[in-house]
Coordinates of C-alpha atoms (C1' of nucleotides) in Angstrom, one line a residue:
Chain B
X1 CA 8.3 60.7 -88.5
X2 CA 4.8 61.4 -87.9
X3 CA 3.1 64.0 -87.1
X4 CA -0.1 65.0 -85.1
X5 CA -1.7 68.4 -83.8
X6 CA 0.9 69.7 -85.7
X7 CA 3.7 68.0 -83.0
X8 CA 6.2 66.1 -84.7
X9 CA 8.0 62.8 -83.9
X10 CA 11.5 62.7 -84.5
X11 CA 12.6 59.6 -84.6
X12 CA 16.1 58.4 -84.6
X13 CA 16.4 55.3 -86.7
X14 CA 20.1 54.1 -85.4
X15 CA 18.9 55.4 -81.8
X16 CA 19.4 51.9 -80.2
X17 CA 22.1 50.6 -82.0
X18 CA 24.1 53.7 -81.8
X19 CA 23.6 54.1 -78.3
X20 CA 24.5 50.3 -77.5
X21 CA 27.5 50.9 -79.1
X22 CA 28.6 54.4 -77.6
X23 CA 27.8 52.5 -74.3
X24 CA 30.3 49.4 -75.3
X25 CA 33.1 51.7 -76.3
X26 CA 32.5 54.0 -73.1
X27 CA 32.7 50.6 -70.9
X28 CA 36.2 49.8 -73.4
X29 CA 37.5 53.2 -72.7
X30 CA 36.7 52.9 -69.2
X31 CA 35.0 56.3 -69.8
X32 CA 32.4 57.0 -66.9
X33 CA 32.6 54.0 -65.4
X34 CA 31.6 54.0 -61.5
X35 CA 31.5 50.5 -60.2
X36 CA 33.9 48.2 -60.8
X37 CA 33.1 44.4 -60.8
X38 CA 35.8 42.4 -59.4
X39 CA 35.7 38.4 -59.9
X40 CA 39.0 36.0 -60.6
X41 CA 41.4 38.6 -60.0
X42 CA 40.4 40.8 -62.5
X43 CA 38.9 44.1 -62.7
X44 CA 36.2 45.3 -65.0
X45 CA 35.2 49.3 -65.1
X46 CA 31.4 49.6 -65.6
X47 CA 28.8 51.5 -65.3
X48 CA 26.4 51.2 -62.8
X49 CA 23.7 52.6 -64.9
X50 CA 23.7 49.6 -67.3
X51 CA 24.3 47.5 -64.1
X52 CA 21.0 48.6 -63.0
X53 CA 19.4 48.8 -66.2
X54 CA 19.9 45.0 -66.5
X55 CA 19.7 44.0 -63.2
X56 CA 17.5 44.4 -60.7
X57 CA 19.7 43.3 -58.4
X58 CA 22.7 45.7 -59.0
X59 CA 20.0 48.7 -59.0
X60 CA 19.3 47.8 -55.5
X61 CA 22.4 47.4 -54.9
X62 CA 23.5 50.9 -56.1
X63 CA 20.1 52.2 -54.7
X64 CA 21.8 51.3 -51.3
X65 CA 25.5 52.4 -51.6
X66 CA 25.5 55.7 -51.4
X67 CA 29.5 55.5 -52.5
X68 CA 30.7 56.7 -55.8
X69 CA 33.0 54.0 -57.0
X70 CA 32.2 51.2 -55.3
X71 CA 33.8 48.0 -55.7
X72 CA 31.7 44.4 -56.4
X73 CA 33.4 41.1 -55.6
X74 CA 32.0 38.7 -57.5
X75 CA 32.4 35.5 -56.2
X76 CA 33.2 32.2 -58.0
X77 CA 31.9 33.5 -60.9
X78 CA 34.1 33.2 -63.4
X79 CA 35.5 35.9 -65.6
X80 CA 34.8 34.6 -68.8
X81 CA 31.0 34.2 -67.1
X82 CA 31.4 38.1 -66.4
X83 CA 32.7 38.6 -69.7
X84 CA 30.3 37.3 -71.5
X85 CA 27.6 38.6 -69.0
X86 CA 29.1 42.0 -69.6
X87 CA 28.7 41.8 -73.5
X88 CA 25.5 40.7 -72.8
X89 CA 24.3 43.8 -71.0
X90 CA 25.6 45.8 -73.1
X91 CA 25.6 45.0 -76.1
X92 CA 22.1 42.7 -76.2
X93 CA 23.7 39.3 -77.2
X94 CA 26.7 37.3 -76.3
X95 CA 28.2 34.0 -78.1
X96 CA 28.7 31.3 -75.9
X97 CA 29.4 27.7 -76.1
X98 CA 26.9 25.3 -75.2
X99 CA 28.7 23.5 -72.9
X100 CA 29.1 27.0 -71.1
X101 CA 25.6 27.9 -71.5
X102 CA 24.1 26.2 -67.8
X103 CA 26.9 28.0 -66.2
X104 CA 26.5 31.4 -67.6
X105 CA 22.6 31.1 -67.0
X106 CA 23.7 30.4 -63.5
X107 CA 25.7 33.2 -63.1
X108 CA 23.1 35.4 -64.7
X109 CA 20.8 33.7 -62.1
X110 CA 22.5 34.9 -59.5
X111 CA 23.1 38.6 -60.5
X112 CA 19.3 38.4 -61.8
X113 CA 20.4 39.4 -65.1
X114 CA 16.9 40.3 -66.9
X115 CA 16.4 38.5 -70.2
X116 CA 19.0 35.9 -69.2
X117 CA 17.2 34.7 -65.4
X118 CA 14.6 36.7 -64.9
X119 CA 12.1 37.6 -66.7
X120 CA 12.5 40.8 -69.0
X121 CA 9.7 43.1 -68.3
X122 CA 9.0 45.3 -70.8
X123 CA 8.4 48.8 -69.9
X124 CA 5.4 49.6 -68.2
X125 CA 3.5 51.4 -71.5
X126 CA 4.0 47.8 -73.0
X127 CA 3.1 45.6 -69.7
X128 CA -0.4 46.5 -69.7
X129 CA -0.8 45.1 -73.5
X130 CA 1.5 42.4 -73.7
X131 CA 1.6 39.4 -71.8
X132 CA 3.0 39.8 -68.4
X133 CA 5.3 37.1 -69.2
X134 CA 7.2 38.4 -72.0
X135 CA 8.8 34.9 -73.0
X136 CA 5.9 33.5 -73.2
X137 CA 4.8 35.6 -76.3
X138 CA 8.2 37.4 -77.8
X139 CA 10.5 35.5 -79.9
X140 CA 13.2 37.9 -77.9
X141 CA 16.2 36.5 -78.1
X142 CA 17.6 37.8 -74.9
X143 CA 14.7 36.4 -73.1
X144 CA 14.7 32.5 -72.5
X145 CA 12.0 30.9 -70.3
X146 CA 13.9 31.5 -66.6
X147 CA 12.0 28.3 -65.4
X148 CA 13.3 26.3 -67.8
X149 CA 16.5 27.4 -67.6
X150 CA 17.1 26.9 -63.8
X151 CA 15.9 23.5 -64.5
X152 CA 18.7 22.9 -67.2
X153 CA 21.1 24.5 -64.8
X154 CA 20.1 22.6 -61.9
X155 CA 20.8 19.7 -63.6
X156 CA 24.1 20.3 -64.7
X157 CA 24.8 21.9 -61.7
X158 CA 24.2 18.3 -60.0
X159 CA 25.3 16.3 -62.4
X160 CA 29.0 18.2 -63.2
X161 CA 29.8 18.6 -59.7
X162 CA 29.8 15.9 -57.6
X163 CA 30.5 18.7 -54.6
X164 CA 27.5 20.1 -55.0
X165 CA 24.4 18.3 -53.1
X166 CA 21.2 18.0 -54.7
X167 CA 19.3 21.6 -54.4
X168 CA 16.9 21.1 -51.6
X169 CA 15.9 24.8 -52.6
X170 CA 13.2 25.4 -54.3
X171 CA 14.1 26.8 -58.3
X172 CA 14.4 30.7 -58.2
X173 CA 12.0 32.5 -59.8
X174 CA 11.3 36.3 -60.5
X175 CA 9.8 36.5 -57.2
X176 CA 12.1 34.1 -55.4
X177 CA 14.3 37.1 -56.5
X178 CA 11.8 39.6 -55.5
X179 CA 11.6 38.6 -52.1
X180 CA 15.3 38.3 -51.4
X181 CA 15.7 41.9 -52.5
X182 CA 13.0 42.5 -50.2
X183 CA 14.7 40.1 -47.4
X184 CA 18.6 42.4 -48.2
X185 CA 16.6 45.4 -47.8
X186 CA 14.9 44.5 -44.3
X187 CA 17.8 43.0 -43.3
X188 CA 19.7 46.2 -44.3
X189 CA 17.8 47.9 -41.4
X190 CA 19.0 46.1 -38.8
X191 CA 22.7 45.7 -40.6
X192 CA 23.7 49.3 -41.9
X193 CA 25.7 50.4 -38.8
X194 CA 27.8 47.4 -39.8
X195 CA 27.6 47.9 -43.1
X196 CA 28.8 51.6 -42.6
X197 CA 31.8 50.5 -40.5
X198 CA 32.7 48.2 -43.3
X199 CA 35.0 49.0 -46.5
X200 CA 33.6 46.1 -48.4
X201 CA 30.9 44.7 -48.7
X202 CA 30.8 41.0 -49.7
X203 CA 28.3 39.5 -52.0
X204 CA 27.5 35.9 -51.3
X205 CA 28.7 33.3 -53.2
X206 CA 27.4 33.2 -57.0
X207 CA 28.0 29.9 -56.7
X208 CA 25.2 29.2 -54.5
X209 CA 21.8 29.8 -56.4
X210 CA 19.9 31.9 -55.1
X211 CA 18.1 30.4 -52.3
X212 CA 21.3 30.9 -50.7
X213 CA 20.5 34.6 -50.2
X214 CA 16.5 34.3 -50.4
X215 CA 15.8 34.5 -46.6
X216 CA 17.3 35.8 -43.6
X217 CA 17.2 32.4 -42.0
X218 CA 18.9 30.6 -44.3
X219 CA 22.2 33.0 -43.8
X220 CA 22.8 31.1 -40.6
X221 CA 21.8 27.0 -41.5
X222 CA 24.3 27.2 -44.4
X223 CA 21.9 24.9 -46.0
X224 CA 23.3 22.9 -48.9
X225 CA 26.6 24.6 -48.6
X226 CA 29.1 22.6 -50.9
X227 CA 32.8 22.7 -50.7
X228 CA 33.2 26.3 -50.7
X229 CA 34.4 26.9 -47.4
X230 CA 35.2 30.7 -48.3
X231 CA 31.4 30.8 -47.8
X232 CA 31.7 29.2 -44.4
X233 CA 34.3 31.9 -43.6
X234 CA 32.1 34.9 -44.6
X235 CA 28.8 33.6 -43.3
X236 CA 30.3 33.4 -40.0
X237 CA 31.3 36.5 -40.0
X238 CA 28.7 38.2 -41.5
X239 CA 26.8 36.5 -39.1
X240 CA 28.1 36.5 -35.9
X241 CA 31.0 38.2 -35.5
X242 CA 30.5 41.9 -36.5
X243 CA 27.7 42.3 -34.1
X244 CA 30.0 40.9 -31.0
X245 CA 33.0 42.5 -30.1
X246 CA 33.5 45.7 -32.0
X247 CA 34.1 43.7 -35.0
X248 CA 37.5 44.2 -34.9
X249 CA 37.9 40.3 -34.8
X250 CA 36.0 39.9 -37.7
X251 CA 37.5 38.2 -40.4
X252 CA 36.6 37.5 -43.9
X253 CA 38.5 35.6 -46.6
X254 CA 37.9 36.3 -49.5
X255 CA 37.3 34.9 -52.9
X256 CA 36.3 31.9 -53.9
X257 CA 39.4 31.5 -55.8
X258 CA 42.0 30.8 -53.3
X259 CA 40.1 31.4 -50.2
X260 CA 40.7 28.1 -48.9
X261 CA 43.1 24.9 -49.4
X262 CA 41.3 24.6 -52.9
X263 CA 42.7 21.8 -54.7
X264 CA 40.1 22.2 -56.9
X265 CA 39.4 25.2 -59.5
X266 CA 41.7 26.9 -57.2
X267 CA 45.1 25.6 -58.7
X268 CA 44.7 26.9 -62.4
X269 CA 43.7 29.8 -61.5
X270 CA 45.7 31.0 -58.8
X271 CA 49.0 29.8 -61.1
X272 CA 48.1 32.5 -63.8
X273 CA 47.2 35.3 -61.1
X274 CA 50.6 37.3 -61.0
X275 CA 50.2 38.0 -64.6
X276 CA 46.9 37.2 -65.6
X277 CA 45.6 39.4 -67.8
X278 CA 42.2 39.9 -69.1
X279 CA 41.8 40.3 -72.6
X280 CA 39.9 43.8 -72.1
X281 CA 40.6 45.2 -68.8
X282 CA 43.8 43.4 -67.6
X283 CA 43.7 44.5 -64.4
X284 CA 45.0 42.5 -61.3
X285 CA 42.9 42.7 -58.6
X286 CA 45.3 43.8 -55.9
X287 CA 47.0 46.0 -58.3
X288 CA 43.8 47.9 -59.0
X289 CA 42.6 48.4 -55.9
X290 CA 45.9 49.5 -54.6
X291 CA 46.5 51.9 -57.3
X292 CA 42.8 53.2 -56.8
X293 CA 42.5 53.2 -53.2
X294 CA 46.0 53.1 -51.7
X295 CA 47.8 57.1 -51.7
X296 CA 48.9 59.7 -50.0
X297 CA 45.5 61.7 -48.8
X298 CA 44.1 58.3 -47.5
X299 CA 46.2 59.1 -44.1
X300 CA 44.8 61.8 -42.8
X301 CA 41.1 61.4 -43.7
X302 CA 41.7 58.0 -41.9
X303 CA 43.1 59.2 -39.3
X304 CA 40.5 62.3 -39.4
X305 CA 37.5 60.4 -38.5
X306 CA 39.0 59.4 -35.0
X307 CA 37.8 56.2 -35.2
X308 CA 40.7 53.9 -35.7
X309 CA 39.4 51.9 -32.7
X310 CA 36.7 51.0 -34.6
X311 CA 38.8 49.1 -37.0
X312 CA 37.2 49.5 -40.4
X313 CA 34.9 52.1 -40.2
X314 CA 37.1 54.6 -41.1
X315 CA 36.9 53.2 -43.9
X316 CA 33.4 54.2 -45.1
X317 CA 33.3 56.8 -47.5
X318 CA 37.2 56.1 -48.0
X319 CA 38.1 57.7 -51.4
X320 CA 41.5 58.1 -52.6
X321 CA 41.4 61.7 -54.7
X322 CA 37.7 61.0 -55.0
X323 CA 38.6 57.9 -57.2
X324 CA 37.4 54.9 -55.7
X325 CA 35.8 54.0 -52.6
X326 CA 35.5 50.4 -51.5
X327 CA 32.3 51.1 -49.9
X328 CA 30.4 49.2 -47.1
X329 CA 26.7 50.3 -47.9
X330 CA 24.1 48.2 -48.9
X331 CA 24.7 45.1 -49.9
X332 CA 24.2 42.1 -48.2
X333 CA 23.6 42.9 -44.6
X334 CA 24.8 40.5 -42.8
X335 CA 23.8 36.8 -43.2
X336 CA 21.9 37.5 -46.1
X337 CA 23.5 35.8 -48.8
X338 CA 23.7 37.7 -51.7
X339 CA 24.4 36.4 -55.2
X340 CA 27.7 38.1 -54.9
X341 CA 29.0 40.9 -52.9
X342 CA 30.5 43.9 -52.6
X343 CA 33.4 43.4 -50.5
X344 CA 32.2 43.5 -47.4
X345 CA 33.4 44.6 -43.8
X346 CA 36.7 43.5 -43.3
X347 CA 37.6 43.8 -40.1
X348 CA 41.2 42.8 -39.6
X349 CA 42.1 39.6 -37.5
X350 CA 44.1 40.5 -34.2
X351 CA 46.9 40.0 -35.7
X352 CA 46.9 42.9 -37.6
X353 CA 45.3 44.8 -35.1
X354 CA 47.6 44.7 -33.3
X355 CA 50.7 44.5 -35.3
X356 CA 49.1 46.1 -38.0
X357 CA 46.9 49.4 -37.6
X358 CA 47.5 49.7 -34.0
X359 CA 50.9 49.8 -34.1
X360 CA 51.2 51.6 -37.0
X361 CA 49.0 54.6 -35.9
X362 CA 51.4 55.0 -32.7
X363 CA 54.2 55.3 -35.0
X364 CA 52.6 57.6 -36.8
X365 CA 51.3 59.6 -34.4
X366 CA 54.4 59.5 -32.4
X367 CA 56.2 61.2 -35.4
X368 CA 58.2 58.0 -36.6
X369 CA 58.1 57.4 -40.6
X370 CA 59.1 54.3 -42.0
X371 CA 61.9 54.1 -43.6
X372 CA 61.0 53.2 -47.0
X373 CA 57.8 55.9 -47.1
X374 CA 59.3 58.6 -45.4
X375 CA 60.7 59.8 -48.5
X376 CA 57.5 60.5 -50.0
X377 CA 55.3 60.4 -47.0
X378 CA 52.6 57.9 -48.7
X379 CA 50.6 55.9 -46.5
X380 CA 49.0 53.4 -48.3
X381 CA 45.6 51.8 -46.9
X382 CA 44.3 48.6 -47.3
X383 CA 40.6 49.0 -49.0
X384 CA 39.3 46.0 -47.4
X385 CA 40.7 46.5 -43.7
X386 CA 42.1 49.3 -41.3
X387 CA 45.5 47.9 -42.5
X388 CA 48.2 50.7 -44.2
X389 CA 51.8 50.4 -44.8
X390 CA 53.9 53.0 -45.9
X391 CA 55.5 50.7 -48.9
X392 CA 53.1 49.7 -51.4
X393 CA 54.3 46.2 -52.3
X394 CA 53.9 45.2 -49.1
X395 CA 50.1 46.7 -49.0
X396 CA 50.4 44.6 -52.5
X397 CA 50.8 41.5 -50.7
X398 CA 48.7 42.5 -47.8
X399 CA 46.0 42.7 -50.2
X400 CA 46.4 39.2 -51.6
X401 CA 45.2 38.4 -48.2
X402 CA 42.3 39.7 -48.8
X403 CA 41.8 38.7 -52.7
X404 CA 42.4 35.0 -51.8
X405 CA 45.3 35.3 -54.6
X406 CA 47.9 32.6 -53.6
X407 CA 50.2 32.4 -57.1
X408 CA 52.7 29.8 -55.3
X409 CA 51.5 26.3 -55.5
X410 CA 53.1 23.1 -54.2
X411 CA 54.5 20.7 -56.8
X412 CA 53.9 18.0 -53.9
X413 CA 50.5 18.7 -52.5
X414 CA 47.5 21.1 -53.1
X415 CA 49.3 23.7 -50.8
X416 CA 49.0 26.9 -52.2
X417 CA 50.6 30.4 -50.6
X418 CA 50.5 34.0 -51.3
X419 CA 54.1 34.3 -50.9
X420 CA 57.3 32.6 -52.3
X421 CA 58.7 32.5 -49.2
X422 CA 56.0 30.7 -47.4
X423 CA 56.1 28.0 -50.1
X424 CA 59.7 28.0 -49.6
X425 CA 58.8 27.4 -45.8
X426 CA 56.1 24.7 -46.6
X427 CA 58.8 22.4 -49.0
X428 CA 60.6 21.9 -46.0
X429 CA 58.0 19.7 -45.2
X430 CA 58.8 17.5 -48.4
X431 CA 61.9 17.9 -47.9
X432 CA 62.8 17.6 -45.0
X433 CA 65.1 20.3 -44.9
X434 CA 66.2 22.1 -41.6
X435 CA 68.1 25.2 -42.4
X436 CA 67.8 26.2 -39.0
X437 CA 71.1 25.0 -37.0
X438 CA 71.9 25.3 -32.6
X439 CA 74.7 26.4 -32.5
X440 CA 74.8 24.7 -29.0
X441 CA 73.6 21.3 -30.1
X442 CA 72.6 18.8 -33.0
X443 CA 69.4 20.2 -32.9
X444 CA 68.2 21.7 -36.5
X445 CA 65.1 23.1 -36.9
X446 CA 63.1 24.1 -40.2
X447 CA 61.8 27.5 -39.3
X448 CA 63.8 30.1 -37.4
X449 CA 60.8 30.7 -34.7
X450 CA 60.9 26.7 -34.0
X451 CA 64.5 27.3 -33.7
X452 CA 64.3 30.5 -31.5
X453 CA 62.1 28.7 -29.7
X454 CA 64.6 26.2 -29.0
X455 CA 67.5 28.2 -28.3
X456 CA 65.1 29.9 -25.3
X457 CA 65.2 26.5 -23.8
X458 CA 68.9 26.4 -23.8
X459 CA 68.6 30.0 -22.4
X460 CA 67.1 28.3 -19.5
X461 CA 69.2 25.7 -19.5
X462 CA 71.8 27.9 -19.3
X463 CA 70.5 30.0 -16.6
X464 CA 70.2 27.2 -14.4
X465 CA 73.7 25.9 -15.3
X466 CA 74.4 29.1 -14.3
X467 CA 72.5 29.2 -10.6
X468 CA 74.0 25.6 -10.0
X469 CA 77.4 27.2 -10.9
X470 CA 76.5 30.1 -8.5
X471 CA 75.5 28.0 -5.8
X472 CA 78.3 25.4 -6.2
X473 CA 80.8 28.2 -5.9
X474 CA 79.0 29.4 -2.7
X475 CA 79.8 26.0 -1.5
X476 CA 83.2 25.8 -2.6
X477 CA 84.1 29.1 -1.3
X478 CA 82.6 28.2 2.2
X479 CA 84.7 25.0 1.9
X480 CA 87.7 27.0 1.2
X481 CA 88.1 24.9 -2.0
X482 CA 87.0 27.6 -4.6
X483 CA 90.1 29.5 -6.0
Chain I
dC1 C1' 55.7 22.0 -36.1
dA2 C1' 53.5 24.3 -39.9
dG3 C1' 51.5 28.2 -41.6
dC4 C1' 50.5 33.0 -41.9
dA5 C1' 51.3 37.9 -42.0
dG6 C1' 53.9 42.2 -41.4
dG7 C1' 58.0 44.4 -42.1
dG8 C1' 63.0 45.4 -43.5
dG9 C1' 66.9 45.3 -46.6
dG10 C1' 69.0 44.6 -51.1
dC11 C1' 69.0 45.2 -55.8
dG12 C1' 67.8 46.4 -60.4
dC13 C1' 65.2 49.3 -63.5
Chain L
dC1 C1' 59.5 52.0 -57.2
dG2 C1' 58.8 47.2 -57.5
dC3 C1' 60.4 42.8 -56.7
dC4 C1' 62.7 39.4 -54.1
dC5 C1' 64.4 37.4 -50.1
dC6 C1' 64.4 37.0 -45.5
dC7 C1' 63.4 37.7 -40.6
dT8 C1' 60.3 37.9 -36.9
dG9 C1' 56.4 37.0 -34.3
dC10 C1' 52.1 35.0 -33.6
dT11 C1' 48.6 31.3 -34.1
dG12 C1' 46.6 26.8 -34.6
dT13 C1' 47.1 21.9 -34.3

DNA sequence: CAGCAGGGGGCGC
DNA sequence: CGCCCCCTGCTGT
C-alpha cells in the first residue's frame, strides 16, 4: 500500500489469482456463461468476456453478434485442443504433451489465442516502455515467439499429414491476423443481410491456418484445401449460394467430424458420439442445442416474423425463453474463411423445404397438430435451419444432420450414417440381402422405394393387360364369341 | 440402386 | 418422453 497526496493504494495481493479462479469455477458452474463453444460434439459454456479478453478474434467476433448466447462451431479442432485452450485462457497455463504441443499451437493459431499465437500485448500503460514485442524481452510463460511456433507447426503439420499439401501461404503473423479481422469486417458489410437471415454462423475450418480466412479472395480459390471436403461444402455455400436464390437452397454440412465419408479421424470419433461425454461439460451437441433452442415459444415468434419464405431468417434473434440464440451476426461473412465459425446460415436443402418447413407451416396453420406434439403443443425448431417438428427426437436426429454426427459405422467399409436404420439399409449392400419381395414376380428388391418402384411397372403392366383384355373382348363380343 | 431425411407407431421408463 | 424400428419419398449416380 502506498500512499501519495494523502490517496491511498489499496492493493489486493491475491487479486489475480483469486479472480482467475472465481472465473474457472464460474466457467465449471456454467455460471454467466454467454457463448458456448461447440467442437467434436461437445459443448462448452463460456464466457465471452474471457473469450475476448484472450482473443482478438472472439472479441470481434462478439463485437459483431449482437445475440446473447450465441453458439461457436469450432471446426476440426479437437476438444481436448479446446480443453486445453480453455484452461489456458483461464486459468494462464495448461499441461500438454509435447507431441500435442504443434497441434494445440495450431488451434490457438487459429482462434488467435494471445500469448499462445499471437503476440501478447501488454496493456497500453506498459506498451510504450516495454518492447513492443513482449516475447522478445519477458520470460512470460504464456507468451512463446508466434514465429517460431508457426514454423514448428507448419512442419508437423506437413510432415504428420500426408493430406495436407505443403502451405503455399505465407506463416501467419499478428498482422496476418490483423488484416483478416479487417478483411471479416469489410466483408461483413457486404454479407450482413445474409448473415442476419442466418441462425448460424459458420467459422471456417481451424484446420486450415489462417491464410485460409486472411483475404476475401482466397474464400473462393479454396487454395491448399486438403481432404476436408466439409470445407468444400461450406465455401460453396457461403460463397455462392446465399446470394442466388433466396438462399433457401443453401446448404451447409457441418462439422468436420462426420461431415463427409471421413474414413479418416471421422470413424473414432463419430463411434463414441451417442454417449460421449466430456469430462467437464458432457454435453452432446445435438442434445444441447435442442434443449436450449428447441421449445414451445419458438413457434410463434417464428412464425411471428412472417418470414418463413425466407427460410432461415426467422431465425435471427431466435431465443428459446431468452436462453440461447444460435445467432447469424458477424462472423465470417461469406467466403471469408474464418478460423472457426459460428454456425452459420443454414438454409435447408429442398428437401426439407418442402417436406420440411413448408409443409409443416400449412399444417400448422391449417389447424392440424401432430399427433405426438399435440398433447403438449411444443414445436420444436431446428437452431441451424427453418426445420421444426413437433417430437423432439426426431428434431434430435434432424439435428445430427446438421452436427455431422453419424454414430453408425460400417463394419465392411468406411460408411458411416446418422441413423441405425440407414446402416441397416446400406449392409444390404454387403449382404446382399433383398427383404423387399413382388408379390407378382421373383423380383426382390433391397429398399422398399426400389421395390415400389417396381411394382408401378407391373401397375402398368397391368393396365395394359388390362386395355388388351378390354379390347380383345370388344372383338370377341363383335364376333359373337365372348360369353 | 444406394443413400438420405422426415415422419409415424410401438414400447418401456 | 426418449428410443427404436420402420415406412415413405426424394435425390444422385
Amino acid at each position: 500500500m502506498m500512499a501519495s497526496d494523502g490517496m491511498l493504494s489499496l492493493s489486493w495481493n491475491n487479486h489475480k489469482a483469486t479472480f482467475c479462479h472465481i472465473l474457472s469455477t464460474l466457467r465449471e458452474k456454467e455460471r454467466y456463461t454467454d457463448v458456448t463453444l461447440a467442437c467434436e460434439g461437445k459443448f462448452y459454456p463460456v464466457h465471452k468476456l474471457v473469450l475476448s479478453t484472450c482473443s482478438e478474434y472472439f472479441e470481434k467476433m462478439f463485437e459483431h453478434t449482437p445475440c446473447k448466447h450465441p453458439v461457436v462451431v469450432l471446426k476440426d479442432i479437437k476438444c481436448a485442443d479446446m480443453e486445453a485452450l480453455l484452461s489456458y485462457m483461464y486459468d494462464g497455463v495448461v499441461s500438454v504433451l509435447q507431441q500435442d504441443l504443434a497441434r494445440l499451437i495450431k488451434a490457438a493459431e487459429l482462434l488467435q489465442i494471445k500469448g499462445l499465437a499471437v503476440p501478447d500485448e501488454p496493456p497500453l500503460k506498459e506498451l510504450s516502455k516495454k518492447n513492443a514485442y513482449p516475447w522478445s524481452s519477458r520470460d512470460d510463460r504464456s507468451s512463446p515467439h508466434p514465429k517460431r511456433r508457426r514454423r514448428e507447426d507448419m512442419m508437423t503439420s506437413t510432415s504428420q499429414g500426408s493430406s495436407l499439401p505443403p502451405p503455399e501461404s505465407p506463416p501467419s503473423s499478428p498482422q496476418h491476423h490483423q488484416e483478416s479481422n479487417q478483411s471479416w469486417d469489410h466483408s461483413k458489410s457486404h454479407s450482413q443481410d445474409q448473415r442476419e437471415d442466418g441462425v448460424d454462423q459458420r467459422v471456417g475450418d481451424p484446420v486450415e491456418p489462417a491464410v485460409e480466412f486472411s483475404s476475401p479472395k482466397q474464400e473462393a480459390s479454396h487454395n491448399q484445401e486438403p481432404v476436408d471436403e466439409s470445407l468444400v461444402k461450406e465455401e460453396v455455400i457461403e460463397g455462392s449460394e446465399d446470394n442466388q436464390g433466396e438462399g433457401m437452397d443453401s446448404r451447409i454440412e457441418y462439422g468436420g467430424m462426420g461431415g463427409g465419408d471421413s474414413n479418416t479421424g471421422g470413424e473414432e470419433q463419430g463411434s463414441k458420439f451417442p454417449h460421449q461425454l466430456d469430462t467437464k461439460h458432457p454435453q452432446p451437441l445435438h442434445e444441447a442445442v435442442v434443449e436450449a433452442l428447441a421449445g414451445p415459444s419458438g413457434m410463434q415468434g417464428w412464425l411471428g416474423t412472417g418470414e418463413l419464405g425466407g427460410g432461415f431468417s426467422m431465425l435471427e434473434g431466435y431465443s428459446e425463453d431468452g436462453n440461447q440464440e444460435v445467432h447469424p451476426a458477424s462472423t465470417g461473412p461469406h467466403g471469408t474463411q474464418q478460423s472457426h465459425q459460428m454456425v452459420e446460415a443454414y438454409s435447408d436443402g429442398s428437401r426439407n423445404i418442402g417436406r420440411g418447413a413448408g409443409s409443416k407451416v400449412e399444417l400448422e396453420q391449417g389447424g392440424t397438430r401432430f399427433t405426438r406434439g399435440a398433447a403438449s403443443n411444443k414445436v420444436h425448431h431446428c437452431p441451424f435451419c427453418s426445420h421444426f417438428t413437433a417430437r423432439k427426437d426426431h428434431l434430435r436426429k434432424h439435428i445430427r444432420r446438421h452436427t455431422g454426427e453419424k454414430p453408425y459405422s460400417c463394419a465392411h467399409c468406411s460408411y458411416r450414417s446418422a441413423t441405425k436404420y440407414c446402416l441397416t439399409e446400406h449392409m444390404r449392400v454387403h449382404t446382399g440381402e433383398k427383404p423387399f419381395a413382388c408379390p407378382l414376380c421373383p423380383y426382390r428388391a433391397s429398399h422398399s422405394s426400389t421395390l415400389k418402384y417396381h411394382l408401378s411397372k407391373h401397375e402398368n403392366d397391368n393396365m395394359a393387360v388390362s386395355r388388351n383384355y378390354e379390347l380383345v373382348r370388344t372383338k370377341l363380343q363383335e364376333a359373337n364369341v365372348w360369353t
